[in-house]
Amino acid sequence: MPLIENIKSITQSIYSDQICYKRTMISYNQAIEIIKNSIKPMPASNRDIKSGYGIIAEDLIAQSSIPQFANSAMDGFAVNSSETIEASEKKTIELEVIGTIFAGESPPEDSSTLSAYEIMTGAVVPNGFDSVIPVEQTKIIERDGRIFLAINEQVSRGRNVRLSGEDFKADDIILQKGSTIEPHVMMSVIANGIKSIKVYDTPKVSIVTTGSELDNKEGPSIANTNGPYLEACLRRSGIMAHQNFHVKDEKNKIREILEQAIDLDSDMIITTGGVSAGKADFVPSVLAEMGADILFHKVWIRPGKPILMAVFPSGQTVFGLPGNPVSVAVGLRFFVNQAFRIMQGQNIEPRMKAINKAEYTKSKKFCFFAKAQTSVNAQGVLETNILSGQESFKLKPFNQSNSWAIIPEDLEAVEKDQEIEVVPLNMGESINP
């Protein structure tokens, strides 16, 4: 996405004029500030509410009161509660049943003292009546071809009646800008008569995995897990990768694929591998040669230190993630995801607090994103265990994780029972113990 006007001053205060891969490392918080100041929301367009998933670009306002009219919460008999004040076990009040009201019918206008209406669930409660007695709690008397209710207790006003505006009042905010249209939310929106909503367009994303060793048919081979992982995570968040490329560690080939991704009108390009300082790590230099503005390269984090962010002259944002699988997961979860949230009109993701259950030591320089298992204890408090096997190539501990524990740069050790921050393992989900 295009940069805001002051992005140059932000990056210049951090970087020298050296080529991208020699720039000074920055902190995670500095990287997030650059993301916040360089990404703009996607354009918004009107969409039929029944089309489903989307993130709304404006507040949804109730057009009228819901319910629009007082209606019965159950099958029974509509009565005027004031006519039951004297009812008791010793004194029976009789109310004549003068008609039946079905849901969807206009209510009758005639009423008289000491009368009642048989009424169905959802039917309009007529003027002059304010309560409904359930069918199973009534006693019916037939006399001279007329039907009466026999009442032996006072009925409270508003009993079993859904009042107009009890759920929503006109001009209430149904859903705030930046909220996701989920199936359960659609019910409230449709109930308020809203048929079209303005939602942010979904970013078009291209994935480019690099590495001659991945799925190599000519020598030692490693499975390409990064491409399918990224595509699955994006799909789970409602974003479809419209192209998933793979390219060997060949400079010209990498440039060719990046040019293809640009031609596909991608809003974002996510690359994996080739961003460190090895002889075959060509992504930073290729980006620079293509005129991309490298906003940052190398962040004080683990795993994923060599991560970079760049913007092409044509406006596409590039996130270059290191190639180790867990580094890819961290880059997606803590950098790319934050950019997606901004593109969809949302704030940076909030974090939760959890009690750390075992001491853990790390390098003080780095913000560390640790694979963790988080649960709720008997007192309803979140507890987290930082798992062993934190190396960025190890996938077995990843299978046991349901969350990330975040240990900031200024901490070298986390004590047992110390409070730390955690987030769910994947974008757009909650922690499932």
Short mmCIF file of C-alpha atoms in Angstrom, two decimals:
data_model
loop_
_atom_site.label_atom_id
_atom_site.label_comp_id
_atom_site.label_asym_id
_atom_site.label_seq_id
_atom_site.Cartn_x
_atom_site.Cartn_y
_atom_site.Cartn_z
CA MET A 1 0.00 0.00 0.00
CA PRO A 2 1.14 3.62 -0.53
CA LEU A 3 3.26 5.32 2.12
CA ILE A 4 1.97 8.26 4.11
CA GLU A 5 3.81 11.51 3.56
CA ASN A 6 6.01 11.37 6.63
CA ILE A 7 7.38 7.86 6.18
CA LYS A 8 10.63 9.21 4.76
CA SER A 9 11.39 11.17 7.92
CA ILE A 10 10.63 8.11 10.05
CA THR A 11 13.00 5.84 8.16
CA GLN A 12 15.71 8.47 7.79
CA SER A 13 15.83 8.91 11.56
CA ILE A 14 16.61 5.20 11.88
CA TYR A 15 18.70 4.32 8.85
CA SER A 16 21.88 5.56 7.22
CA ASP A 17 22.28 5.75 3.44
CA GLN A 18 23.94 2.33 3.33
CA ILE A 19 22.53 -0.38 1.11
CA CYS A 20 19.58 -2.23 2.61
CA TYR A 21 21.24 -5.33 4.00
CA LYS A 22 23.81 -3.29 5.97
CA ARG A 23 21.30 -1.04 7.74
CA THR A 24 21.29 -0.92 11.50
CA MET A 25 18.88 -3.28 13.23
CA ILE A 26 15.85 -1.71 14.87
CA SER A 27 13.61 -2.78 17.73
CA TYR A 28 10.31 -4.58 17.26
CA ASN A 29 8.39 -1.53 18.47
CA GLN A 30 10.20 0.66 15.93
CA ALA A 31 9.29 -1.81 13.19
CA ILE A 32 5.63 -1.72 14.22
CA GLU A 33 5.66 2.09 14.13
CA ILE A 34 7.00 1.95 10.58
CA ILE A 35 4.24 -0.50 9.62
CA LYS A 36 1.60 1.73 11.23
CA ASN A 37 2.87 4.79 9.39
CA SER A 38 3.41 3.17 6.00
CA ILE A 39 0.23 1.15 5.52
CA LYS A 40 -3.12 2.64 4.61
CA PRO A 41 -6.56 0.99 4.68
CA MET A 42 -7.76 -0.69 1.52
CA PRO A 43 -10.51 0.99 -0.52
CA ALA A 44 -14.03 0.11 0.58
CA SER A 45 -16.95 -1.01 -1.56
CA ASN A 46 -20.62 -1.78 -0.99
CA ARG A 47 -21.53 -5.43 -0.69
CA ASP A 48 -24.71 -7.39 -0.13
CA ILE A 49 -24.88 -8.39 3.53
CA LYS A 50 -25.66 -11.97 2.50
CA SER A 51 -22.31 -12.27 0.73
CA GLY A 52 -20.85 -13.02 4.14
CA TYR A 53 -17.32 -12.34 5.35
CA GLY A 54 -15.92 -8.84 5.41
CA ILE A 55 -14.61 -6.09 7.68
CA ILE A 56 -16.86 -3.06 7.73
CA ALA A 57 -15.51 0.36 6.78
CA GLU A 58 -18.08 2.41 8.69
CA ASP A 59 -20.26 2.12 11.78
CA LEU A 60 -23.52 0.26 11.19
CA ILE A 61 -26.38 2.26 12.71
CA ALA A 62 -29.80 0.91 13.70
CA GLN A 63 -32.44 2.35 11.37
CA SER A 64 -35.31 1.76 13.79
CA SER A 65 -36.14 0.18 17.12
CA ILE A 66 -35.84 -3.60 17.42
CA PRO A 67 -38.31 -5.06 18.18
CA GLN A 68 -40.28 -2.50 16.20
CA PHE A 69 -43.37 -3.23 18.29
CA ALA A 70 -44.23 -4.85 21.60
CA ASN A 71 -44.81 -8.55 20.97
CA SER A 72 -45.48 -11.72 22.88
CA ALA A 73 -42.54 -13.83 24.03
CA MET A 74 -44.67 -16.99 24.07
CA ASP A 75 -48.05 -18.50 23.32
CA GLY A 76 -50.57 -17.41 25.91
CA PHE A 77 -53.11 -14.73 26.73
CA ALA A 78 -52.58 -10.96 26.59
CA VAL A 79 -54.03 -9.16 29.60
CA ASN A 80 -54.02 -5.75 31.25
CA SER A 81 -51.99 -6.27 34.42
CA SER A 82 -53.90 -3.55 36.28
CA GLU A 83 -57.04 -5.69 36.06
CA THR A 84 -55.37 -8.49 38.02
CA ILE A 85 -54.33 -6.46 41.07
CA GLU A 86 -57.02 -7.95 43.30
CA ALA A 87 -56.53 -11.54 42.12
CA SER A 88 -55.51 -14.02 44.85
CA GLU A 89 -56.00 -17.63 45.90
CA LYS A 90 -59.20 -16.51 47.60
CA LYS A 91 -60.42 -14.17 44.87
CA THR A 92 -60.70 -15.17 41.22
CA ILE A 93 -60.68 -12.52 38.51
CA GLU A 94 -62.35 -13.56 35.27
CA LEU A 95 -61.27 -12.01 31.95
CA GLU A 96 -63.28 -12.73 28.82
CA VAL A 97 -61.24 -13.98 25.83
CA ILE A 98 -62.50 -11.79 22.97
CA GLY A 99 -60.26 -12.95 20.12
CA THR A 100 -57.03 -14.49 18.87
CA ILE A 101 -53.94 -12.68 17.54
CA PHE A 102 -51.47 -14.50 15.29
CA ALA A 103 -47.92 -13.46 14.46
CA GLY A 104 -47.86 -11.28 11.35
CA GLU A 105 -51.39 -9.97 11.87
CA SER A 106 -52.27 -6.37 12.68
CA PRO A 107 -53.55 -6.14 16.26
CA PRO A 108 -57.27 -5.57 16.84
CA GLU A 109 -58.27 -2.10 17.92
CA ASP A 110 -61.25 -3.06 20.07
CA SER A 111 -60.76 -3.80 23.74
CA SER A 112 -62.93 -3.64 26.78
CA THR A 113 -62.48 -3.90 30.51
CA LEU A 114 -61.93 -7.35 31.99
CA SER A 115 -60.96 -8.84 28.63
CA ALA A 116 -58.05 -10.85 27.20
CA TYR A 117 -56.74 -12.00 23.84
CA GLU A 118 -55.33 -15.39 22.99
CA ILE A 119 -51.93 -14.51 21.49
CA MET A 120 -49.17 -16.40 19.67
CA THR A 121 -45.40 -16.00 20.01
CA GLY A 122 -44.22 -12.93 18.08
CA ALA A 123 -47.69 -11.45 17.68
CA VAL A 124 -48.25 -7.74 18.37
CA VAL A 125 -49.51 -7.01 21.88
CA PRO A 126 -52.53 -4.73 21.31
CA ASN A 127 -52.99 -1.33 22.91
CA GLY A 128 -54.43 -1.54 26.40
CA PHE A 129 -52.65 -4.83 27.16
CA ASP A 130 -49.23 -5.11 28.75
CA SER A 131 -48.62 -8.70 29.86
CA VAL A 132 -48.90 -12.27 28.61
CA ILE A 133 -49.87 -15.27 30.73
CA PRO A 134 -48.42 -18.55 29.32
CA VAL A 135 -50.95 -21.10 28.11
CA GLU A 136 -49.75 -23.69 30.63
CA GLN A 137 -50.41 -21.31 33.54
CA THR A 138 -54.02 -20.50 32.68
CA LYS A 139 -57.36 -21.94 33.67
CA ILE A 140 -60.14 -21.72 31.07
CA ILE A 141 -63.83 -21.46 31.94
CA GLU A 142 -66.60 -21.82 29.36
CA ARG A 143 -69.94 -20.28 30.18
CA ASP A 144 -72.91 -19.59 27.93
CA GLY A 145 -70.76 -19.99 24.80
CA ARG A 146 -68.19 -17.51 26.05
CA ILE A 147 -64.62 -18.23 27.17
CA PHE A 148 -63.04 -16.74 30.29
CA LEU A 149 -59.63 -16.82 31.94
CA ALA A 150 -59.72 -17.58 35.64
CA ILE A 151 -56.86 -15.69 37.33
CA ASN A 152 -55.87 -16.24 40.97
CA GLU A 153 -52.68 -14.20 41.18
CA GLN A 154 -51.58 -10.69 40.29
CA VAL A 155 -49.81 -10.49 36.92
CA SER A 156 -46.78 -8.19 36.80
CA ARG A 157 -46.65 -5.46 34.16
CA GLY A 158 -44.54 -6.41 31.10
CA ARG A 159 -44.52 -10.11 31.90
CA ASN A 160 -43.53 -12.17 28.82
CA VAL A 161 -43.65 -9.12 26.55
CA ARG A 162 -40.77 -8.04 24.32
CA LEU A 163 -40.87 -4.26 24.41
CA SER A 164 -40.28 -2.04 21.41
CA GLY A 165 -36.60 -1.01 21.35
CA GLU A 166 -35.65 -3.52 24.04
CA ASP A 167 -32.89 -4.97 21.82
CA PHE A 168 -31.87 -1.99 19.66
CA LYS A 169 -33.04 1.60 19.71
CA ALA A 170 -32.97 3.76 16.59
CA ASP A 171 -29.48 5.23 16.05
CA ASP A 172 -27.78 2.62 18.26
CA ILE A 173 -24.45 1.41 16.89
CA ILE A 174 -25.00 -2.18 15.79
CA LEU A 175 -21.39 -2.78 14.84
CA GLN A 176 -18.35 -0.52 14.93
CA LYS A 177 -16.06 0.26 12.03
CA GLY A 178 -13.32 -2.37 11.77
CA SER A 179 -15.54 -5.19 13.05
CA THR A 180 -15.83 -8.46 11.17
CA ILE A 181 -19.13 -9.54 9.66
CA GLU A 182 -19.58 -13.01 11.11
CA PRO A 183 -22.69 -15.19 10.63
CA HIS A 184 -24.04 -14.41 14.12
CA VAL A 185 -23.57 -10.67 13.53
CA MET A 186 -25.46 -10.84 10.23
CA MET A 187 -28.64 -11.58 12.20
CA SER A 188 -28.55 -8.19 13.94
CA VAL A 189 -27.68 -6.35 10.74
CA ILE A 190 -30.45 -7.96 8.69
CA ALA A 191 -32.95 -7.54 11.53
CA ASN A 192 -32.31 -3.80 11.32
CA GLY A 193 -33.23 -3.76 7.65
CA ILE A 194 -29.67 -3.21 6.41
CA LYS A 195 -29.15 -5.00 3.10
CA SER A 196 -25.91 -3.43 1.86
CA ILE A 197 -22.74 -2.76 3.85
CA LYS A 198 -19.49 -1.00 3.05
CA VAL A 199 -16.55 -3.33 3.61
CA TYR A 200 -12.84 -3.04 3.01
CA ASP A 201 -11.62 -4.74 -0.13
CA THR A 202 -9.60 -7.87 0.59
CA PRO A 203 -5.87 -7.43 -0.08
CA LYS A 204 -4.48 -9.32 -3.07
CA VAL A 205 -1.45 -11.26 -1.87
CA SER A 206 1.28 -13.09 -3.75
CA ILE A 207 3.54 -15.59 -1.98
CA VAL A 208 7.10 -16.16 -3.19
CA THR A 209 9.10 -18.92 -1.52
CA THR A 210 12.81 -19.07 -2.35
CA GLY A 211 15.40 -21.80 -1.86
CA SER A 212 17.17 -24.20 -4.20
CA GLU A 213 16.95 -26.89 -1.53
CA LEU A 214 13.13 -26.84 -1.35
CA ASP A 215 11.45 -29.71 -3.18
CA ASN A 216 14.76 -30.22 -4.98
CA LYS A 217 14.68 -33.06 -7.54
CA GLU A 218 18.39 -32.83 -8.35
CA GLY A 219 20.00 -33.20 -4.92
CA PRO A 220 19.41 -32.97 -1.16
CA SER A 221 15.85 -31.77 -0.65
CA ILE A 222 13.75 -30.15 2.08
CA ALA A 223 9.97 -30.01 1.85
CA ASN A 224 8.57 -26.58 1.05
CA THR A 225 6.37 -26.10 4.10
CA ASN A 226 6.39 -22.30 3.97
CA GLY A 227 4.21 -21.78 0.90
CA PRO A 228 1.35 -24.06 2.00
CA TYR A 229 1.58 -22.71 5.57
CA LEU A 230 1.26 -19.08 4.48
CA GLU A 231 -1.55 -19.87 2.07
CA ALA A 232 -3.49 -21.78 4.74
CA CYS A 233 -3.07 -19.01 7.32
CA LEU A 234 -4.21 -16.35 4.88
CA ARG A 235 -7.21 -18.43 3.82
CA ARG A 236 -8.20 -18.88 7.46
CA SER A 237 -8.20 -15.08 7.80
CA GLY A 238 -10.40 -14.60 4.74
CA ILE A 239 -7.52 -13.63 2.44
CA MET A 240 -6.81 -15.68 -0.65
CA ALA A 241 -3.27 -15.84 -2.01
CA HIS A 242 -3.93 -15.29 -5.71
CA GLN A 243 -0.50 -16.71 -6.60
CA ASN A 244 1.97 -18.95 -4.78
CA PHE A 245 5.36 -18.95 -6.55
CA HIS A 246 8.52 -20.89 -5.81
CA VAL A 247 11.93 -19.91 -7.15
CA LYS A 248 15.47 -21.22 -6.72
CA ASP A 249 18.27 -19.08 -5.29
CA GLU A 250 19.03 -17.42 -8.61
CA LYS A 251 19.08 -13.64 -8.69
CA ASN A 252 17.58 -13.21 -12.14
CA LYS A 253 14.84 -15.75 -11.43
CA ILE A 254 13.92 -13.99 -8.18
CA ARG A 255 13.61 -10.68 -10.00
CA GLU A 256 11.52 -12.29 -12.72
CA ILE A 257 9.08 -13.74 -10.20
CA LEU A 258 8.80 -10.46 -8.27
CA GLU A 259 8.04 -8.66 -11.52
CA GLN A 260 5.30 -11.22 -12.21
CA ALA A 261 3.84 -10.61 -8.76
CA ILE A 262 3.77 -6.87 -9.44
CA ASP A 263 2.09 -7.44 -12.81
CA LEU A 264 -0.62 -9.45 -11.02
CA ASP A 265 -1.61 -6.21 -9.25
CA SER A 266 -0.75 -7.63 -5.83
CA ASP A 267 -1.28 -5.32 -2.87
CA MET A 268 1.28 -7.28 -0.87
CA ILE A 269 4.06 -9.72 -1.70
CA ILE A 270 5.32 -12.10 0.99
CA THR A 271 8.68 -13.75 0.32
CA THR A 272 10.39 -16.43 2.39
CA GLY A 273 14.12 -17.12 2.51
CA GLY A 274 16.99 -15.25 0.93
CA VAL A 275 16.98 -12.23 3.28
CA SER A 276 20.00 -12.94 5.49
CA ALA A 277 23.71 -12.35 4.72
CA GLY A 278 24.60 -15.54 2.84
CA LYS A 279 26.04 -15.67 -0.67
CA ALA A 280 22.72 -16.98 -2.00
CA ASP A 281 20.53 -14.47 -0.13
CA PHE A 282 19.54 -12.27 -3.05
CA VAL A 283 16.15 -10.84 -2.05
CA PRO A 284 17.38 -7.56 -0.45
CA SER A 285 19.68 -6.68 -3.34
CA VAL A 286 17.06 -7.60 -5.95
CA LEU A 287 14.51 -5.37 -4.22
CA ALA A 288 17.00 -2.50 -4.12
CA GLU A 289 17.85 -2.93 -7.81
CA MET A 290 14.13 -2.88 -8.65
CA GLY A 291 13.81 0.51 -6.94
CA ALA A 292 12.05 -0.72 -3.81
CA ASP A 293 12.31 1.47 -0.73
CA ILE A 294 13.64 -0.77 2.08
CA LEU A 295 11.85 0.48 5.19
CA PHE A 296 13.63 -1.88 7.55
CA HIS A 297 15.89 -4.91 7.33
CA LYS A 298 16.84 -6.86 10.46
CA VAL A 299 14.94 -6.43 13.70
CA TRP A 300 16.00 -7.25 17.26
CA ILE A 301 13.73 -10.29 17.48
CA ARG A 302 14.06 -14.05 17.71
CA PRO A 303 13.22 -16.00 15.73
CA GLY A 304 13.20 -14.06 12.46
CA LYS A 305 15.91 -11.40 12.92
CA PRO A 306 16.65 -10.82 9.18
CA ILE A 307 13.04 -9.84 8.35
CA LEU A 308 12.60 -6.92 6.00
CA MET A 309 9.83 -4.63 4.79
CA ALA A 310 9.94 -2.74 1.51
CA VAL A 311 7.67 -0.82 -0.84
CA PHE A 312 7.93 -0.84 -4.64
CA PRO A 313 7.55 2.43 -6.57
CA SER A 314 4.24 1.03 -7.88
CA GLY A 315 2.95 0.78 -4.30
CA GLN A 316 3.15 -2.93 -3.45
CA THR A 317 4.28 -3.72 0.08
CA VAL A 318 6.85 -6.51 0.45
CA PHE A 319 7.56 -8.49 3.59
CA GLY A 320 10.70 -10.61 3.28
CA LEU A 321 10.58 -13.38 5.89
CA PRO A 322 13.55 -15.59 6.83
CA GLY A 323 13.28 -19.14 5.52
CA ASN A 324 13.18 -21.24 8.69
CA PRO A 325 9.59 -22.40 9.29
CA VAL A 326 9.06 -20.85 12.73
CA SER A 327 10.69 -17.61 11.54
CA VAL A 328 8.08 -17.54 8.79
CA ALA A 329 5.35 -18.08 11.38
CA VAL A 330 6.68 -15.24 13.55
CA GLY A 331 7.03 -12.89 10.58
CA LEU A 332 3.47 -13.59 9.50
CA ARG A 333 1.99 -13.42 12.99
CA PHE A 334 3.75 -10.34 14.34
CA PHE A 335 4.51 -8.24 11.26
CA VAL A 336 2.36 -9.19 8.27
CA ASN A 337 -0.74 -9.67 10.41
CA GLN A 338 -0.39 -6.17 11.86
CA ALA A 339 -0.20 -4.77 8.32
CA PHE A 340 -3.32 -6.73 7.32
CA ARG A 341 -5.21 -5.33 10.31
CA ILE A 342 -4.38 -1.77 9.29
CA MET A 343 -5.33 -2.50 5.67
CA GLN A 344 -8.71 -3.65 6.98
CA GLY A 345 -9.28 -0.59 9.19
CA GLN A 346 -8.40 -2.29 12.46
CA ASN A 347 -6.03 -1.36 15.27
CA ILE A 348 -2.84 -3.23 16.12
CA GLU A 349 -3.78 -6.52 17.78
CA PRO A 350 -4.20 -6.33 21.58
CA ARG A 351 -2.41 -8.83 23.81
CA MET A 352 -3.49 -10.80 26.86
CA LYS A 353 -1.76 -11.20 30.21
CA ALA A 354 -0.81 -14.65 31.51
CA ILE A 355 1.13 -16.02 34.46
CA ASN A 356 4.38 -17.68 33.43
CA LYS A 357 4.68 -21.15 35.03
CA ALA A 358 8.42 -21.80 34.63
CA GLU A 359 11.55 -19.64 34.60
CA TYR A 360 12.92 -18.86 31.15
CA THR A 361 16.16 -17.12 30.12
CA LYS A 362 16.97 -15.37 26.84
CA SER A 363 19.33 -12.76 25.40
CA LYS A 364 18.44 -9.32 26.70
CA LYS A 365 18.90 -7.65 23.31
CA PHE A 366 16.07 -9.46 21.56
CA CYS A 367 12.29 -9.43 21.75
CA PHE A 368 11.56 -13.14 21.87
CA PHE A 369 8.43 -14.81 20.50
CA ALA A 370 8.21 -18.18 22.24
CA LYS A 371 6.09 -21.18 21.35
CA ALA A 372 3.82 -21.68 24.35
CA GLN A 373 0.92 -23.65 25.76
CA THR A 374 -1.60 -21.39 27.49
CA SER A 375 -4.62 -22.44 29.54
CA VAL A 376 -7.10 -21.12 32.10
CA ASN A 377 -6.60 -22.30 35.69
CA ALA A 378 -9.30 -23.10 38.25
CA GLN A 379 -9.41 -19.45 39.30
CA GLY A 380 -10.08 -18.32 35.73
CA VAL A 381 -6.57 -16.87 35.26
CA LEU A 382 -4.51 -17.44 32.11
CA GLU A 383 -1.34 -19.45 32.69
CA THR A 384 1.35 -20.11 30.10
CA ASN A 385 4.19 -22.60 29.74
CA ILE A 386 7.05 -21.69 27.43
CA LEU A 387 7.89 -24.92 25.62
CA SER A 388 11.29 -26.47 25.10
CA GLY A 389 12.65 -26.68 21.57
CA GLN A 390 12.45 -23.01 20.63
CA GLU A 391 14.85 -23.29 17.68
CA SER A 392 13.36 -21.80 14.52
CA PHE A 393 13.65 -25.04 12.51
CA LYS A 394 11.86 -27.27 15.07
CA LEU A 395 8.25 -28.05 14.21
CA LYS A 396 7.36 -30.65 16.84
CA PRO A 397 7.00 -28.04 19.65
CA PHE A 398 4.95 -25.93 17.22
CA ASN A 399 2.41 -28.77 17.09
CA GLN A 400 2.08 -28.59 20.89
CA SER A 401 1.57 -24.82 20.93
CA ASN A 402 -1.66 -22.88 21.10
CA SER A 403 -0.12 -19.45 21.70
CA TRP A 404 2.93 -17.22 21.61
CA ALA A 405 4.55 -15.83 24.74
CA ILE A 406 6.17 -12.44 24.13
CA ILE A 407 9.28 -11.59 26.13
CA PRO A 408 10.40 -8.00 25.48
CA GLU A 409 13.93 -6.77 24.78
CA ASP A 410 14.54 -5.39 28.26
CA LEU A 411 14.02 -8.75 29.99
CA GLU A 412 16.80 -11.32 30.17
CA ALA A 413 14.85 -13.77 32.32
CA VAL A 414 11.20 -14.42 33.06
CA GLU A 415 10.58 -15.64 36.58
CA LYS A 416 8.07 -18.29 37.60
CA ASP A 417 4.67 -16.68 38.30
CA GLN A 418 5.72 -13.47 36.53
CA GLU A 419 3.06 -11.90 34.33
CA ILE A 420 3.87 -11.84 30.61
CA GLU A 421 1.97 -11.11 27.40
CA VAL A 422 0.52 -13.81 25.14
CA VAL A 423 -1.45 -13.97 21.89
CA PRO A 424 -3.22 -16.85 20.11
CA LEU A 425 -1.04 -19.00 17.86
CA ASN A 426 -2.78 -18.05 14.62
CA MET A 427 -4.28 -14.89 13.21
CA GLY A 428 -7.94 -14.27 13.93
CA GLU A 429 -8.49 -16.97 16.53
CA SER A 430 -8.70 -17.29 20.30
CA ILE A 431 -6.58 -19.38 22.65
CA ASN A 432 -8.06 -22.86 22.90
CA PRO A 433 -6.69 -24.64 26.00
#
